[in-house]
CSV table of C-alpha atoms in Angstrom, one decimal:
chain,number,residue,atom,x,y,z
A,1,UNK,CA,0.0,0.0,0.0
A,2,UNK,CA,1.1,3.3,-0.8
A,3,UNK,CA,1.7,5.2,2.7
A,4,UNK,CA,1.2,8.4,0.8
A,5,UNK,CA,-1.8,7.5,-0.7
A,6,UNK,CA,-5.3,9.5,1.1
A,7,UNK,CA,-8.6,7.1,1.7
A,8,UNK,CA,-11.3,9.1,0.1
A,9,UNK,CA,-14.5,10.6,2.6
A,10,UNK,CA,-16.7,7.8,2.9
A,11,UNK,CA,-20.5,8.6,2.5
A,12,UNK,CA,-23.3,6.4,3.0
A,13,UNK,CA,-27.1,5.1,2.4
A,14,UNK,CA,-28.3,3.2,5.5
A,15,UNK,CA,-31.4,1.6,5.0
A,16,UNK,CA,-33.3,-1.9,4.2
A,17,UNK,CA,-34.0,-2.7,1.5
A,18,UNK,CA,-30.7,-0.2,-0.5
A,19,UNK,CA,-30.4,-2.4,-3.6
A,20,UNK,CA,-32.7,-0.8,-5.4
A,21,UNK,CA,-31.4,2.8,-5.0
A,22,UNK,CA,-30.0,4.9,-7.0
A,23,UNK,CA,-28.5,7.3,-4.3
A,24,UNK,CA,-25.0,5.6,-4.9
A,25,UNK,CA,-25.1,5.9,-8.6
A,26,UNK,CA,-26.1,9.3,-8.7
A,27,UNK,CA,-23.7,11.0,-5.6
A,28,UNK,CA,-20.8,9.2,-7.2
A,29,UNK,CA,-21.6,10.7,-10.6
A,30,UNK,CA,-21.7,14.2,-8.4
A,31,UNK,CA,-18.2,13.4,-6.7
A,32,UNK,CA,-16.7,12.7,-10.2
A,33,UNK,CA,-18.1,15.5,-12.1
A,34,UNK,CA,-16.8,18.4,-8.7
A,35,UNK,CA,-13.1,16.1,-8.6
A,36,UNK,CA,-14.0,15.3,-5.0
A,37,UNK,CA,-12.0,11.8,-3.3
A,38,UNK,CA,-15.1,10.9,-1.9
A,39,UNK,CA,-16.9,7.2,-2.2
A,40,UNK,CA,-20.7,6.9,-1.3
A,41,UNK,CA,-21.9,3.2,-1.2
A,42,UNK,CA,-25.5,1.8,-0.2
A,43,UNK,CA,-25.5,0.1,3.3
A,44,UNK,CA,-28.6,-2.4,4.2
A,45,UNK,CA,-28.4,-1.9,7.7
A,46,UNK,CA,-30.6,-3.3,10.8
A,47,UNK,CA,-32.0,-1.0,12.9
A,48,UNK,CA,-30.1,-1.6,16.0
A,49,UNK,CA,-26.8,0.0,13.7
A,50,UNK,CA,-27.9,2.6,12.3
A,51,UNK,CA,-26.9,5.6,15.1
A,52,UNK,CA,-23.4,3.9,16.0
A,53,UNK,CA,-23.1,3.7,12.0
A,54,UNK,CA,-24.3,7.3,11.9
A,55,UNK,CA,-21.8,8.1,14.3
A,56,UNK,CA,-18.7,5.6,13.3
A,57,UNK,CA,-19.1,7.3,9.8
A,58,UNK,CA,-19.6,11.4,10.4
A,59,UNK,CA,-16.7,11.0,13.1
A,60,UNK,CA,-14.2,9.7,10.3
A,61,UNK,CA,-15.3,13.2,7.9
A,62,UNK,CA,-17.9,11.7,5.6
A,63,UNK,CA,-21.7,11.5,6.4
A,64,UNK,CA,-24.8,10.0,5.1
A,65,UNK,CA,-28.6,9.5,4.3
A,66,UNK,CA,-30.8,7.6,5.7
A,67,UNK,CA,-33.9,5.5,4.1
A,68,UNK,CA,-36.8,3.7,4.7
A,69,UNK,CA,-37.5,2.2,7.6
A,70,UNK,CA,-35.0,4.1,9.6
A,71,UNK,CA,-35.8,7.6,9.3
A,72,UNK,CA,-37.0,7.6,12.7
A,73,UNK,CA,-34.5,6.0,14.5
A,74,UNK,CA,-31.9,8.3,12.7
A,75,UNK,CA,-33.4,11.2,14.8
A,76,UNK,CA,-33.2,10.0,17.4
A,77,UNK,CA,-29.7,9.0,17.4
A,78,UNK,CA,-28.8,12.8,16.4
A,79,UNK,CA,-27.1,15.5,19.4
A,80,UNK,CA,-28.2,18.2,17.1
A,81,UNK,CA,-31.4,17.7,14.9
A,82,UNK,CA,-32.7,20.6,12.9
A,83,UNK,CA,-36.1,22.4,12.9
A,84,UNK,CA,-37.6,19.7,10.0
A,85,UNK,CA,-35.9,16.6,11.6
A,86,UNK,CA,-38.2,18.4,15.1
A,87,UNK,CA,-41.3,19.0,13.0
A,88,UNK,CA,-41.3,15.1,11.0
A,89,UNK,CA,-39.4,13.0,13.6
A,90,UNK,CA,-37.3,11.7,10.8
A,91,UNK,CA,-33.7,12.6,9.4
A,92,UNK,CA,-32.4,11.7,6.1
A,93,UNK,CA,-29.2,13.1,5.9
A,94,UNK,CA,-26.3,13.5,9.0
A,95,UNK,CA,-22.9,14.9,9.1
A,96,UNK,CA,-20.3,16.1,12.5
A,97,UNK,CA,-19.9,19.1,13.4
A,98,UNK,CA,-17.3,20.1,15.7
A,99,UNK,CA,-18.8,21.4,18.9
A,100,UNK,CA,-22.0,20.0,18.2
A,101,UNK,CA,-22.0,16.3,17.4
A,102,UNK,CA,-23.8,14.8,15.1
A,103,UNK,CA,-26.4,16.7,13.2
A,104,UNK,CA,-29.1,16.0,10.9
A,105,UNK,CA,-31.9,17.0,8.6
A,106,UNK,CA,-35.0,16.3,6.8
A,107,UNK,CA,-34.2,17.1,3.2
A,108,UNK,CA,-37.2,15.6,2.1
A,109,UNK,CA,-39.5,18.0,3.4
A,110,UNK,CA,-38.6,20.7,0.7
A,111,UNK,CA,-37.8,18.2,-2.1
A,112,UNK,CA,-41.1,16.6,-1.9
A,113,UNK,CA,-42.7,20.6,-2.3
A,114,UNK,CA,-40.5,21.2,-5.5
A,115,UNK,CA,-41.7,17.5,-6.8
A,116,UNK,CA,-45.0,18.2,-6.3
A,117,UNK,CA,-45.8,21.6,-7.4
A,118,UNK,CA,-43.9,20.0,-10.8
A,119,UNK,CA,-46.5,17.1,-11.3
A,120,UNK,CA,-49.6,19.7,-9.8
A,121,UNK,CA,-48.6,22.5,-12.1
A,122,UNK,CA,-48.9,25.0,-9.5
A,123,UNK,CA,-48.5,25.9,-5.8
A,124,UNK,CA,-50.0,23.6,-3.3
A,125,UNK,CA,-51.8,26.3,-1.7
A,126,UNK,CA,-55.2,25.3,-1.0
A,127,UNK,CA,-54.9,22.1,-3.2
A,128,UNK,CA,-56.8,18.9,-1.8
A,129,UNK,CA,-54.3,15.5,-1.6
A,130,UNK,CA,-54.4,12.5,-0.2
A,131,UNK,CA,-51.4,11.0,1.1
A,132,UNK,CA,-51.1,7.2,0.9
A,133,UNK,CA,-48.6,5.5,3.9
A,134,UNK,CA,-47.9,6.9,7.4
A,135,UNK,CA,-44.5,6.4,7.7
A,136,UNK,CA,-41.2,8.3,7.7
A,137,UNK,CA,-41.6,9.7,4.3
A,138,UNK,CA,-44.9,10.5,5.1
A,139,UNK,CA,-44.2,12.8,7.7
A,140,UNK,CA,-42.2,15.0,5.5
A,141,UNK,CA,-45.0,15.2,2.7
A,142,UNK,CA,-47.3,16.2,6.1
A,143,UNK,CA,-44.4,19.1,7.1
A,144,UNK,CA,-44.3,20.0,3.6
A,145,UNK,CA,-48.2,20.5,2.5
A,146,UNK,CA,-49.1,21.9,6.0
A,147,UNK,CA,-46.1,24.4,4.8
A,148,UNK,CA,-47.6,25.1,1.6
A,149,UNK,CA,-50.9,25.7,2.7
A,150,UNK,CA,-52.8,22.8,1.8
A,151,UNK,CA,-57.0,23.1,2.8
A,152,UNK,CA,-57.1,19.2,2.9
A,153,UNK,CA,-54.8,16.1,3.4
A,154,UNK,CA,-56.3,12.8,4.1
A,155,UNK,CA,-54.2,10.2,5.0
A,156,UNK,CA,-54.8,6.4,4.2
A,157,UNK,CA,-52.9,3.7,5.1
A,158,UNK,CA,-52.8,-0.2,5.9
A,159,UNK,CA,-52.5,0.1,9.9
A,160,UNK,CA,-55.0,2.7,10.9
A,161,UNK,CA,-53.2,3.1,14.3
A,162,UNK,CA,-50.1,4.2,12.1
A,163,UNK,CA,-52.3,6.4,10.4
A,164,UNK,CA,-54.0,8.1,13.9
A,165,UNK,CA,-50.4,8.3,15.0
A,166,UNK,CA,-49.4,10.2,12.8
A,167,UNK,CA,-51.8,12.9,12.1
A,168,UNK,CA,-51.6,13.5,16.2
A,169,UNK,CA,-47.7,13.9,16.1
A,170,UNK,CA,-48.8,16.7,14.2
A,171,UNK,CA,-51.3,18.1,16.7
A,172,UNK,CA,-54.1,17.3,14.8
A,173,UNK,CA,-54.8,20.4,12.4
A,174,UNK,CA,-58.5,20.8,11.2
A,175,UNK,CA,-57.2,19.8,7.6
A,176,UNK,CA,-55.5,16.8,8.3
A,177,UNK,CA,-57.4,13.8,8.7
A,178,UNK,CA,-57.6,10.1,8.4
A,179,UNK,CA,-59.7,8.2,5.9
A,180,UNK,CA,-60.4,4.8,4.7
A,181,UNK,CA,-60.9,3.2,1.5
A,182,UNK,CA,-64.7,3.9,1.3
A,183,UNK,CA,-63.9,7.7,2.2
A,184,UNK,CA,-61.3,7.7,-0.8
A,185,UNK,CA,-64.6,6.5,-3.3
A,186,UNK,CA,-66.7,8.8,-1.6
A,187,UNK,CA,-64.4,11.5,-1.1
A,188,UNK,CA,-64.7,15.1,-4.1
A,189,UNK,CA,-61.8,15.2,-6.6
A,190,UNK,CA,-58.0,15.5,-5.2
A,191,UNK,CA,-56.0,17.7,-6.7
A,192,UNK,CA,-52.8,15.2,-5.8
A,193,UNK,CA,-52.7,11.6,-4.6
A,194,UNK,CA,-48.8,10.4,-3.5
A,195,UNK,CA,-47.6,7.2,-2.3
A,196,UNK,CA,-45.5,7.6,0.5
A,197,UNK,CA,-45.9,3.9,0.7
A,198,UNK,CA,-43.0,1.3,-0.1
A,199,UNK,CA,-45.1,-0.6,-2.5
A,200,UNK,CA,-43.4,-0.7,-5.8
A,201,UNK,CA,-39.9,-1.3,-4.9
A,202,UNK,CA,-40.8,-4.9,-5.7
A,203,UNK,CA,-42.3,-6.2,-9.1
A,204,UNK,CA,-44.7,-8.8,-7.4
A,205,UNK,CA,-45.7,-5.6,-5.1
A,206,UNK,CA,-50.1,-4.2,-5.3
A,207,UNK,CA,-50.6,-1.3,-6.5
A,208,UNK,CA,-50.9,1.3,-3.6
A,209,UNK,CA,-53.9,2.2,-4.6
A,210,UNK,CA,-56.4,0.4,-7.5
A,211,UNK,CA,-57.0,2.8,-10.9
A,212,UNK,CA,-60.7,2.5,-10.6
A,213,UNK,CA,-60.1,4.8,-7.3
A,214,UNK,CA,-57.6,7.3,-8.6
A,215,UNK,CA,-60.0,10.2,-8.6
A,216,UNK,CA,-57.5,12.8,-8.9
A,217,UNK,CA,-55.9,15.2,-11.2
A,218,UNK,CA,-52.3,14.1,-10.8
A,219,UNK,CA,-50.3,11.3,-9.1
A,220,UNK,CA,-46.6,11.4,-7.3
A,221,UNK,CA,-45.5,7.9,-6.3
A,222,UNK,CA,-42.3,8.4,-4.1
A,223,UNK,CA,-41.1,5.2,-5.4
A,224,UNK,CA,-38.4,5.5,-8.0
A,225,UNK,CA,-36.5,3.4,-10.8
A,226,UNK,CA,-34.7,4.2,-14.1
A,227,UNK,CA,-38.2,3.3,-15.3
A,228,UNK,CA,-41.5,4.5,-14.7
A,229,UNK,CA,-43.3,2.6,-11.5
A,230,UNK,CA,-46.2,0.6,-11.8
A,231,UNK,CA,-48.2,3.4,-10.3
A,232,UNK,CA,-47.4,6.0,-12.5
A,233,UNK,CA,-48.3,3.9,-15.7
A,234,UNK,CA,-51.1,3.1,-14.2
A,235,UNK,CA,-51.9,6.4,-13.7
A,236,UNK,CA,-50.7,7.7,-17.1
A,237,UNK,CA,-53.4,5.2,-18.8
A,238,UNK,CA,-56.5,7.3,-17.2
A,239,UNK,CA,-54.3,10.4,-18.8
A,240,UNK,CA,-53.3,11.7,-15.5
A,241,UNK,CA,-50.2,13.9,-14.8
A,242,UNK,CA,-48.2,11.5,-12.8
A,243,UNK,CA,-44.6,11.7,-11.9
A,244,UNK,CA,-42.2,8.9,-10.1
A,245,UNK,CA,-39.8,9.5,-7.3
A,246,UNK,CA,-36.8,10.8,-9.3
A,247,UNK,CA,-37.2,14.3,-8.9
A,248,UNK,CA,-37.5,14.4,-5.7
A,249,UNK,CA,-34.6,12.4,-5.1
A,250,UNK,CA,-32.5,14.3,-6.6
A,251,UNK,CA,-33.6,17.4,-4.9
A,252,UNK,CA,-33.0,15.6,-1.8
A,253,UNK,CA,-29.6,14.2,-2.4
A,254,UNK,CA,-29.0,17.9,-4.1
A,255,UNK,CA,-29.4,19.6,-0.2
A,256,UNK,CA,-27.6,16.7,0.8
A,257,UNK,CA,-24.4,17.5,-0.8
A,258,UNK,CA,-24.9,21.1,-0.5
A,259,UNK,CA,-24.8,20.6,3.1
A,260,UNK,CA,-21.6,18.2,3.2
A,261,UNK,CA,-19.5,20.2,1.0
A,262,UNK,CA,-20.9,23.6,1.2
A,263,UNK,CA,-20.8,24.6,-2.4
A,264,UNK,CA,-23.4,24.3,-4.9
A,265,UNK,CA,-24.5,20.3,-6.5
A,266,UNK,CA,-24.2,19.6,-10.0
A,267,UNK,CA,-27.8,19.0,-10.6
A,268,UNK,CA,-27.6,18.4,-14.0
A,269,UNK,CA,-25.6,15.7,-13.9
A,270,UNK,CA,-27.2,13.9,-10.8
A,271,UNK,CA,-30.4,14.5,-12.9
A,272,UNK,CA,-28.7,12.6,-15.8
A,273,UNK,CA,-27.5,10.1,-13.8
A,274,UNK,CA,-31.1,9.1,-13.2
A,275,UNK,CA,-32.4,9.2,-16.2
A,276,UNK,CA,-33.6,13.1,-16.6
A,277,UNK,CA,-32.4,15.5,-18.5
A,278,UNK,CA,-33.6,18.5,-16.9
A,279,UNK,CA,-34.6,19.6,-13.7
């Protein structure tokens, strides 16, 4: 071995299931295109690991995201957590600071608004949507439509309990609410249905919800490939605006970068690393 030679930062996806990401694909391209000697590499990681791995990792001068199912238990293992990582419970990206620890944030929150005022056309101020799952990526699309100004956002998911849980870690706002299926038929035309749900990361996976009940005017699945998801060809059949998980992704992992490195992401080549050639 080379004594001279320097071990690159070391950045990180912890999560279960990672395969499927394209987090590593898209930072590396980043790292590449800036010149930077810095590695990022997907990590399936059981629950019980992720804060020492959080830790282990930001000590050494790199940092991280973190995915589904572990958003939660990321912010907790945080000394510093920002104002989103208070308002969701969940952190998705971590770095050291020195004098504070680790710290974390909720990068979601803000990518989800830019992803879905692309698919809605317009602000979400006032718009009607119905959020589909109740778990960590949920609570950012709550932070960020409650932001925005939102006058409804029903909530269904599997577990009910999950679904109660969260709209009270939230304080229980007038236009946030639970529904079930039945409420969805019954319910006046969204202006925005997204899956927040992990269904779609596997091919034999349901749709999260059937076509016959999309009664909306566009569709965001938060699910991503290099190809269009189940739910969003679904959706394009009934000649819906529908948009996968890409964008947002990118806008995520975007902040991300911005906030390790403190200089500006390449966007245009993490877009193109996923497929997109524009922002």
């Amino acid at each position: 071995m080379n004594p001279d030679a320097t071990i690159p930062q070391l950045f990180v996806l912890l999560g279960d299931p990672v395969q499927h990401s394209l987090s590593p694909r898209m930072q590396n391209a980043a790292f590449a295109a800036a010149k930077l000697d810095a590695v990022y590499v997907a990590l399936r990681t059981p629950a019980q690991m992720v804060g020492p791995l959080m830790r282990e990792v930001a000590v050494a001068g790199g940092g991280g995201n973190v995915t589904l199912p572990h958003k939660g238990v990321a912010a907790q293992a945080l000394d510093e957590a920002s104002e989103a990582v208070h308002a969701t419970g969940a952190c998705n990206v971590f770095w050291w600071e020195e004098g504070k620890g680790l710290c974390g944030d909720n990068t979601d929150v803000e990518a989800f608004r830019i992803a879905a005022e692309a698919v809605a056309g317009s602000s979400l101020l006032g718009a009607r949507v119905l959020l589909l799952g109740a778990g960590g990526a949920a609570r950012a699309v709550v932070q960020a439509c409650l932001a925005a100004g939102v006058s409804q956002l029903d909530v269904l998911n599997r577990s009910s309990e999950r679904a109660v849980q969260l709209v009270n870690g939230f304080g229980r706002p007038s236009m946030l609410n639970t529904v079930d299926r039945s409420g969805v038929v019954g319910s006046d035309r969204y202006d925005l249905i997204v899956n927040a749900t992990s269904l779609g990361l596997r091919e034999a996976d349901p749709l999260p919800l059937e076509p016959d009940v999309l009664n909306t005017a566009a569709v965001l699945d938060l699910v991503y490939g290099l190809d269009e998801t189940p739910f969003v060809r679904a959706a394009r059949k009934l000649a819906l605006e529908s948009m996968d998980g890409r964008r947002m992704l990118v806008e995520q992992a975007a902040r991300s970068y911005e906030t390790w490195f403190g200089f500006e992401a390449p966007r245009r080549v993490m877009y193109a690393s996923v497929g997109m050639q524009t922002a």
